[in-house]
Tab-separated table of C-alpha atoms in Angstrom:
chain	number	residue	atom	x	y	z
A	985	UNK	CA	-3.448	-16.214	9.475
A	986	UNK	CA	-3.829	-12.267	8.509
A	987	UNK	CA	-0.829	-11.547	10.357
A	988	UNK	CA	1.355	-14.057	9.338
A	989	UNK	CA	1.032	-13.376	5.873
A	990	UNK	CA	0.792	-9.837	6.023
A	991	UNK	CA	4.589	-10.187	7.564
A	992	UNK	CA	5.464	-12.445	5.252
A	993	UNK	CA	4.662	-10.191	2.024
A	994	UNK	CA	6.350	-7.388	4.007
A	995	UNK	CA	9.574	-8.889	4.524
A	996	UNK	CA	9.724	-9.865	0.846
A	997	UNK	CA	9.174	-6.293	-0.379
A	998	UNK	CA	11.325	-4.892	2.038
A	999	UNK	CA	13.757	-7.492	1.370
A	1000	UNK	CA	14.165	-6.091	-2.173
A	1001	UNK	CA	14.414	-2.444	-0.873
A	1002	UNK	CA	17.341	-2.947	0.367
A	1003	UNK	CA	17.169	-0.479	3.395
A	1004	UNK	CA	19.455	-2.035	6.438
A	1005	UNK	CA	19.517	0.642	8.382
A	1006	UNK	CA	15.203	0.325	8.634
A	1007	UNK	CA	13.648	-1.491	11.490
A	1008	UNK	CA	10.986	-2.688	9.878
A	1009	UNK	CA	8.371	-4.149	11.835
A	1010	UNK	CA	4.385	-5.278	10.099
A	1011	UNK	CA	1.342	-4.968	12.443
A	1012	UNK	CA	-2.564	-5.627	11.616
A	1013	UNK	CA	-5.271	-2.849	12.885
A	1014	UNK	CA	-8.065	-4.495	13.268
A	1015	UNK	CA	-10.948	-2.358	12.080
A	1016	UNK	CA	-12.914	-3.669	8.789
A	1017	UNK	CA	-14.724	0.177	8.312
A	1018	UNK	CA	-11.352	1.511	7.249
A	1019	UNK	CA	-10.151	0.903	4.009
A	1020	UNK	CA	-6.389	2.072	4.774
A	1021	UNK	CA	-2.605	1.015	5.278
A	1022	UNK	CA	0.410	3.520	6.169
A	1023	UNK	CA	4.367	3.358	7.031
A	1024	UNK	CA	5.598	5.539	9.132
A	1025	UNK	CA	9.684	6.630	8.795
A	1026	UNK	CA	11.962	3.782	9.910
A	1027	UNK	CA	9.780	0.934	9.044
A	1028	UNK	CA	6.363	0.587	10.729
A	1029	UNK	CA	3.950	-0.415	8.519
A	1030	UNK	CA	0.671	-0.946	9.482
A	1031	UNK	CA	-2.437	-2.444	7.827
A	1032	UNK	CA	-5.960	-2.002	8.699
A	1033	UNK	CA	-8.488	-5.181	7.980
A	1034	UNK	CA	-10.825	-2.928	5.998
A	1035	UNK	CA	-8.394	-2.701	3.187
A	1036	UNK	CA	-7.523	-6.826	3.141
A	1037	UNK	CA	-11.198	-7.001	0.794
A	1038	UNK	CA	-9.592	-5.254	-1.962
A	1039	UNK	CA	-6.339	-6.735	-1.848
A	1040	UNK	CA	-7.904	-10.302	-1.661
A	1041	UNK	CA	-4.150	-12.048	-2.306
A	1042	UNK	CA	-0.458	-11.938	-1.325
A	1043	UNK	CA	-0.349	-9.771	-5.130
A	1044	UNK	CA	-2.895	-7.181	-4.084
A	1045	UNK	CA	-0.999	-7.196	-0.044
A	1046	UNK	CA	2.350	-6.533	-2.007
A	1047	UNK	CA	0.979	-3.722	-4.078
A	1048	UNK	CA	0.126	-1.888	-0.924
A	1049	UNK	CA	3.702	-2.659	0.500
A	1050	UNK	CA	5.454	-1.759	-1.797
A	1051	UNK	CA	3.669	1.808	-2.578
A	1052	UNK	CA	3.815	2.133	1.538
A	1053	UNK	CA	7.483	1.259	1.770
A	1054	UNK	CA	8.475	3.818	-0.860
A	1055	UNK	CA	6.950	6.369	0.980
A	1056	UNK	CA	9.376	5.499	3.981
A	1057	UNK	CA	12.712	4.933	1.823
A	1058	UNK	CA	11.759	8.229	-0.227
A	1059	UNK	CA	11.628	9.892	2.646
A	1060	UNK	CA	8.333	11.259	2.101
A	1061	UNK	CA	7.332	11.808	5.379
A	1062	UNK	CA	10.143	13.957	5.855
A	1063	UNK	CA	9.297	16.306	3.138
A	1064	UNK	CA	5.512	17.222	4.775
A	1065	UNK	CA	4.788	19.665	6.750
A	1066	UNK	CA	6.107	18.761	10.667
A	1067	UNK	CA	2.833	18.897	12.176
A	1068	UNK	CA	1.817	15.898	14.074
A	1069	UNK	CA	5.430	15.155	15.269
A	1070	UNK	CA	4.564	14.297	18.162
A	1071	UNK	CA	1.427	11.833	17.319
A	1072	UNK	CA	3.821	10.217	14.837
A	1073	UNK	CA	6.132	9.330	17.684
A	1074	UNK	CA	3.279	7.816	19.912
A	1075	UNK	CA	2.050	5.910	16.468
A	1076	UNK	CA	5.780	4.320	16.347
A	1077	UNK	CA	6.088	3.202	20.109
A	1078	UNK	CA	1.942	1.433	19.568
A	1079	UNK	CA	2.934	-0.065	16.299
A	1080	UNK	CA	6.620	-1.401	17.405
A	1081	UNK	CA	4.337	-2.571	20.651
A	1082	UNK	CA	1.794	-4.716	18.670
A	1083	UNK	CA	4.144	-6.050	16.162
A	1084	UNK	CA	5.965	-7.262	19.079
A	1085	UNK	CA	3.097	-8.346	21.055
A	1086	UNK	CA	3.892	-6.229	24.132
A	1087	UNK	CA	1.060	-4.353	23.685
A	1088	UNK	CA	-2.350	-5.484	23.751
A	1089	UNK	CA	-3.917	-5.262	19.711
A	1090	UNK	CA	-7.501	-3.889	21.297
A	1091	UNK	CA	-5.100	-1.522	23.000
A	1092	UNK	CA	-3.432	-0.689	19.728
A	1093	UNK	CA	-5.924	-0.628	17.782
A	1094	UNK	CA	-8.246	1.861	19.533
A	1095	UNK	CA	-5.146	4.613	19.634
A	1096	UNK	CA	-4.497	4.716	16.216
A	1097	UNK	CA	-7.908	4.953	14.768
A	1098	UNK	CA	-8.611	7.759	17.140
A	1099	UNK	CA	-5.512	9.338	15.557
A	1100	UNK	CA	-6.719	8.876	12.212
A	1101	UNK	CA	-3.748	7.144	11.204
A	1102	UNK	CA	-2.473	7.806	7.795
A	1103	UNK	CA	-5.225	10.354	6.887
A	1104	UNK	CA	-4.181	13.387	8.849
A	1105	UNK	CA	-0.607	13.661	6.920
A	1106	UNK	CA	-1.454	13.355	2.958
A	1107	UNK	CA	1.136	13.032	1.066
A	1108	UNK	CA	1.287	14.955	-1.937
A	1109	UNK	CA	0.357	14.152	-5.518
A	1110	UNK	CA	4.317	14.114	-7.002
A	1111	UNK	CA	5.011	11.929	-4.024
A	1112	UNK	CA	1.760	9.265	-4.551
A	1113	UNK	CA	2.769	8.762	-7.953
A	1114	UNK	CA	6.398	8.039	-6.954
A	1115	UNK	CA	5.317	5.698	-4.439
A	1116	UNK	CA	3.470	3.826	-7.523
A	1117	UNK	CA	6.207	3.332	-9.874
A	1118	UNK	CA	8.651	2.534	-7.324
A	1119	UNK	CA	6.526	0.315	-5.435
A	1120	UNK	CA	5.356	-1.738	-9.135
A	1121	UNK	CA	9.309	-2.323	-8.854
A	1122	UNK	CA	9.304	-3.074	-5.639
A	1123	UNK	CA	7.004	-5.608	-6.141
A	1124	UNK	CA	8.026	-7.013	-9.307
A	1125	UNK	CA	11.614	-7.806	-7.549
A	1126	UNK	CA	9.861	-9.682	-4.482
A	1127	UNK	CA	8.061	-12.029	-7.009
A	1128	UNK	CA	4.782	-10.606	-7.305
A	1129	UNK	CA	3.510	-10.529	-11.038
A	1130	UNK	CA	2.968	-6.527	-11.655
A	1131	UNK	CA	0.207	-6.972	-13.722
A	1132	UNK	CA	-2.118	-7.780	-10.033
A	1133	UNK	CA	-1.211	-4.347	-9.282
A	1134	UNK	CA	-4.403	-3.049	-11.609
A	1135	UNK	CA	-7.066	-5.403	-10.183
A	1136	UNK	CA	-5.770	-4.103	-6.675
A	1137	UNK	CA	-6.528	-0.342	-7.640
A	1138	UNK	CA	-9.790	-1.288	-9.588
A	1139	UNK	CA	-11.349	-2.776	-6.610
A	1140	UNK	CA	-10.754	-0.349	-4.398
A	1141	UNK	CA	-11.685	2.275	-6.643
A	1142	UNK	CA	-14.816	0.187	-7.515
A	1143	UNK	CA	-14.583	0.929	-11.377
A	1144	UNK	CA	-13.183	-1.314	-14.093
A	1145	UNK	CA	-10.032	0.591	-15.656
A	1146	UNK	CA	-11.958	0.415	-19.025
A	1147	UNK	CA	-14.888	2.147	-17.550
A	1148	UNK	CA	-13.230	5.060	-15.196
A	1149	UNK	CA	-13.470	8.274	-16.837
A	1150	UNK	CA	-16.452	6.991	-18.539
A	1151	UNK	CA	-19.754	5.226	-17.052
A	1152	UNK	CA	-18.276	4.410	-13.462
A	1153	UNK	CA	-19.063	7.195	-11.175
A	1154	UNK	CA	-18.433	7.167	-7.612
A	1155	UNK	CA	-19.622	10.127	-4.603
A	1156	UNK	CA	-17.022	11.308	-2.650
A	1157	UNK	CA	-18.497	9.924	0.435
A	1158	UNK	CA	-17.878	6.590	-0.371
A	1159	UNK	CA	-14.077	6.745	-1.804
A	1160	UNK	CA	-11.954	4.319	0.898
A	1161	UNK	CA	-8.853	6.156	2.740
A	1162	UNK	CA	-6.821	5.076	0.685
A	1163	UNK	CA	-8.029	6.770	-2.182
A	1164	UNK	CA	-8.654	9.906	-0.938
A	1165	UNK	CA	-5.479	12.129	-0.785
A	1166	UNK	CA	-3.964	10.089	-3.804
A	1167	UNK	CA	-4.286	11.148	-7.737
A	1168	UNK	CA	-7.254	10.203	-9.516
A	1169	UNK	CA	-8.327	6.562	-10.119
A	1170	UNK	CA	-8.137	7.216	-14.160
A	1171	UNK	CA	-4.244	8.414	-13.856
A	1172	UNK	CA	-3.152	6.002	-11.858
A	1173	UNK	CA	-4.473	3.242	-13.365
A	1174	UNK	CA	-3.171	4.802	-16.799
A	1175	UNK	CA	0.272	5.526	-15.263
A	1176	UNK	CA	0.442	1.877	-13.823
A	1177	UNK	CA	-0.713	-0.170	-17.277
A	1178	UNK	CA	2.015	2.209	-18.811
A	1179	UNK	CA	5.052	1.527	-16.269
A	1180	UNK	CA	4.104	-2.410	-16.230
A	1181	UNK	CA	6.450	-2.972	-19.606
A	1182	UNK	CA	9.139	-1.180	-17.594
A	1183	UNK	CA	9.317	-3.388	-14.811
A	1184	UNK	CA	8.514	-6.922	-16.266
A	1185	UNK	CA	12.116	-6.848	-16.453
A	1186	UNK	CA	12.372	-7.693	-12.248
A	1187	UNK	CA	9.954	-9.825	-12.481
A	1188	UNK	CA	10.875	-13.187	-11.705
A	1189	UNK	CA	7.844	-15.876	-10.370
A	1190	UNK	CA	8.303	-18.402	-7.941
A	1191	UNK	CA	8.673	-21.895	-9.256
A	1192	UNK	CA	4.816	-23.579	-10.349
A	1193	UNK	CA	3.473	-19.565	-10.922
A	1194	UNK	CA	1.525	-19.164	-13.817
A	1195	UNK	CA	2.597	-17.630	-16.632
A	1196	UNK	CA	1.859	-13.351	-15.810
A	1197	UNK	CA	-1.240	-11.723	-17.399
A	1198	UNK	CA	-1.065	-10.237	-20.913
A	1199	UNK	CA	-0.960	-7.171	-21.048
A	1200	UNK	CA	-4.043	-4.671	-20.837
A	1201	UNK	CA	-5.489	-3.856	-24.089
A	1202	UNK	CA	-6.879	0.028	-24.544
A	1203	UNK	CA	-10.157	0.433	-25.447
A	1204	UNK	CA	-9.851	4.233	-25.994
């Protein structure tokens, strides 16, 4: 089930972060049309269903965690702007509610798309870079093979890493949520291939995994 495993990955990342004083908590939005996912400070993470056909495995559902759980132990949030306070507060109590199943999901679900969840806060460039890096660790340390990080970011960008920058154009209109505040698909994709040497080193796969991908070969 969506949920289950979506809490399942999220424990395991946030296992390795190593934040006891968080209350973390995982909830699914369900709403296919949005492409997003988002933590909010203290630990409520939230996935919406739209982004679950680019992440297609447990891999591509940890990538997401772990860039969303940097966010909240880098204190991101708290660096923005305060506007929204007091949405963010309302977002918490829904969240907390449908992870615990005290509130109804349709319920749920219906406030936080009409707050735009996750899209009305960006986070800076600096910051979505950060959130990369540390969440390829963050990953790597939970058991997920690093290297599933780039097929994550390809499909969602909809352009082969060896063809961004090149043949692969996209409009604006049709970039997911996730995408849209965050650097360009070229440089992250770049920066990711580049740190994936770096943390191979926590990388540690369950017993039966297959051996992890090679590693990308430039065609520039």
């Amino acid at each position: 089930e969506t949920n289950a495993m979506i809490r399942r990955v999220g424990e395991r990342v946030a296992a390795v972060a190593n934040q006891p004083a968080y209350e973390w908590e995982f909830a699914v939005i369900q709403d296919d049309k949005i492409a997003n996912a988002f933590c909010l400070p203290g630990g409520k993470v939230a996935f919406f269903t739209g982004i679950l056909k680019h992440t297609q495995s447990e891999a591509g559902v940890a990538t997401v965690m772990g860039h969303e759980i940097t966010h909240a132990i880098q204190r991101h949030g708290v660096e923005r702007i305060s506007r929204g306070i007091i949405e963010q507060v309302a977002q918490v109590g829904v969240i907390a509610g449908a992870a615990s199943g005290k509130v109804d999901p349709r319920v749920a679900q219906g406030v936080l798309s009409a707050y735009g969840v996750g899209v009305s806060l960006p986070f800076n460039r600096t910051q979505e870079s950060e959130a990369d890096f540390i969440g390829l660790q963050l990953m790597a340390k939970a058991g997920y093979d690093p290297h599933e990080a780039v097929g994550f970011w390809e499909r969602l960008s909809g352009c082969p890493s060896k063809m961004i920058g090149k043949l692969c154009f996209r409009s604006g209109a049709g970039i997911p949520e996730f995408l849209s505040t965050h650097p360009s698909e070229e440089t992250r994709i770049k920066n990711i291939e580049r740190w994936i040497p770096q943390v191979m080193k926590f990388y540690t796969p369950p017993p039966g995994s297959p051996p992890p991908a090679p590693p990308a070969k430039s065609l520039s």
